[in-house]
């Protein structure tokens, strides 16, 4: 999936954006919103699942910050 705004793990930074840009970046959010189109619940469930993974991989980041980054934008 070359050219995609995908996460570099376990840092959870965008592979395409500026160095150390957090993922999901704006282009990734747009792509996710388009992929889930009218399924806001599905999108919320997907990023909510990612939240548990990223919390384990980034234990030093505050849970509230991770929630804002991964889930809050889906509202």
mmCIF file of C-alpha atoms in Angstrom:
data_model
loop_
_atom_site.group_PDB
_atom_site.id
_atom_site.type_symbol
_atom_site.label_atom_id
_atom_site.label_comp_id
_atom_site.label_asym_id
_atom_site.label_seq_id
_atom_site.Cartn_x
_atom_site.Cartn_y
_atom_site.Cartn_z
ATOM 1 C CA UNK A 1 0.000 0.000 0.000
ATOM 2 C CA UNK A 2 2.699 2.399 -1.050
ATOM 3 C CA UNK A 3 1.728 6.049 -0.947
ATOM 4 C CA UNK A 4 -0.850 5.538 1.789
ATOM 5 C CA UNK A 5 -1.013 7.399 5.077
ATOM 6 C CA UNK A 6 -0.453 4.314 7.211
ATOM 7 C CA UNK A 7 0.860 4.105 10.770
ATOM 8 C CA UNK A 8 4.475 3.277 11.515
ATOM 9 C CA UNK A 9 4.282 1.048 14.558
ATOM 10 C CA UNK A 10 4.923 0.907 17.422
ATOM 11 C CA UNK A 11 5.476 4.694 17.328
ATOM 12 C CA UNK A 12 2.086 5.325 15.670
ATOM 13 C CA UNK A 13 3.466 7.981 13.344
ATOM 14 C CA UNK A 14 2.366 8.542 9.750
ATOM 15 C CA UNK A 15 4.639 6.944 7.154
ATOM 16 C CA UNK A 16 3.881 9.694 4.605
ATOM 17 C CA UNK A 17 3.666 12.934 6.596
ATOM 18 C CA UNK A 18 6.456 14.945 8.182
ATOM 19 C CA UNK A 19 8.768 13.036 10.516
ATOM 20 C CA UNK A 20 7.110 12.191 13.808
ATOM 21 C CA UNK A 21 3.663 13.304 12.619
ATOM 22 C CA UNK A 22 1.091 11.430 14.700
ATOM 23 C CA UNK A 23 -1.215 8.935 13.053
ATOM 24 C CA UNK A 24 -4.067 9.133 12.244
ATOM 25 C CA UNK A 25 -3.059 12.261 10.365
ATOM 26 C CA UNK A 26 -5.654 14.406 8.595
ATOM 27 C CA UNK A 27 -5.388 12.508 5.269
ATOM 28 C CA UNK A 28 -5.749 9.183 7.112
ATOM 29 C CA UNK A 29 -8.832 10.459 8.937
ATOM 30 C CA UNK A 30 -10.391 11.578 5.664
ATOM 31 C CA UNK A 31 -9.658 8.193 4.081
ATOM 32 C CA UNK A 32 -11.093 6.322 7.065
ATOM 33 C CA UNK A 33 -14.229 8.488 7.060
ATOM 34 C CA UNK A 34 -14.662 7.818 3.333
ATOM 35 C CA UNK A 35 -14.089 4.089 3.775
ATOM 36 C CA UNK A 36 -16.758 3.876 6.461
ATOM 37 C CA UNK A 37 -19.042 6.353 4.644
ATOM 38 C CA UNK A 38 -22.378 6.144 6.431
ATOM 39 C CA UNK A 39 -21.236 3.639 9.056
ATOM 40 C CA UNK A 40 -20.180 5.980 11.893
ATOM 41 C CA UNK A 41 -20.668 3.198 14.430
ATOM 42 C CA UNK A 42 -18.346 0.911 12.482
ATOM 43 C CA UNK A 43 -15.746 3.668 12.245
ATOM 44 C CA UNK A 44 -16.006 4.324 15.978
ATOM 45 C CA UNK A 45 -15.658 0.627 16.733
ATOM 46 C CA UNK A 46 -12.597 0.350 14.482
ATOM 47 C CA UNK A 47 -10.731 3.300 15.987
ATOM 48 C CA UNK A 48 -11.876 2.267 19.465
ATOM 49 C CA UNK A 49 -10.226 -1.105 18.878
ATOM 50 C CA UNK A 50 -7.076 0.649 17.729
ATOM 51 C CA UNK A 51 -7.152 2.681 20.933
ATOM 52 C CA UNK A 52 -6.597 -0.469 22.994
ATOM 53 C CA UNK A 53 -3.683 -1.521 20.795
ATOM 54 C CA UNK A 54 -2.019 1.876 20.813
ATOM 55 C CA UNK A 55 -2.461 2.210 24.579
ATOM 56 C CA UNK A 56 -0.416 -0.972 24.999
ATOM 57 C CA UNK A 57 2.234 0.182 22.515
ATOM 58 C CA UNK A 58 2.476 3.755 23.856
ATOM 59 C CA UNK A 59 2.123 3.304 27.625
ATOM 60 C CA UNK A 60 3.762 6.671 28.375
ATOM 61 C CA UNK A 61 1.093 8.670 26.516
ATOM 62 C CA UNK A 62 -1.882 9.824 28.595
ATOM 63 C CA UNK A 63 -5.082 7.875 27.863
ATOM 64 C CA UNK A 64 -7.022 11.129 27.366
ATOM 65 C CA UNK A 65 -4.537 12.234 24.704
ATOM 66 C CA UNK A 66 -4.860 8.909 22.901
ATOM 67 C CA UNK A 67 -8.668 9.135 23.051
ATOM 68 C CA UNK A 68 -8.591 12.608 21.485
ATOM 69 C CA UNK A 69 -6.202 11.440 18.800
ATOM 70 C CA UNK A 70 -7.915 8.178 17.869
ATOM 71 C CA UNK A 71 -11.589 8.418 18.760
ATOM 72 C CA UNK A 72 -12.822 11.965 19.417
ATOM 73 C CA UNK A 73 -12.516 13.068 15.793
ATOM 74 C CA UNK A 74 -15.139 10.519 14.718
ATOM 75 C CA UNK A 75 -18.004 12.396 16.421
#
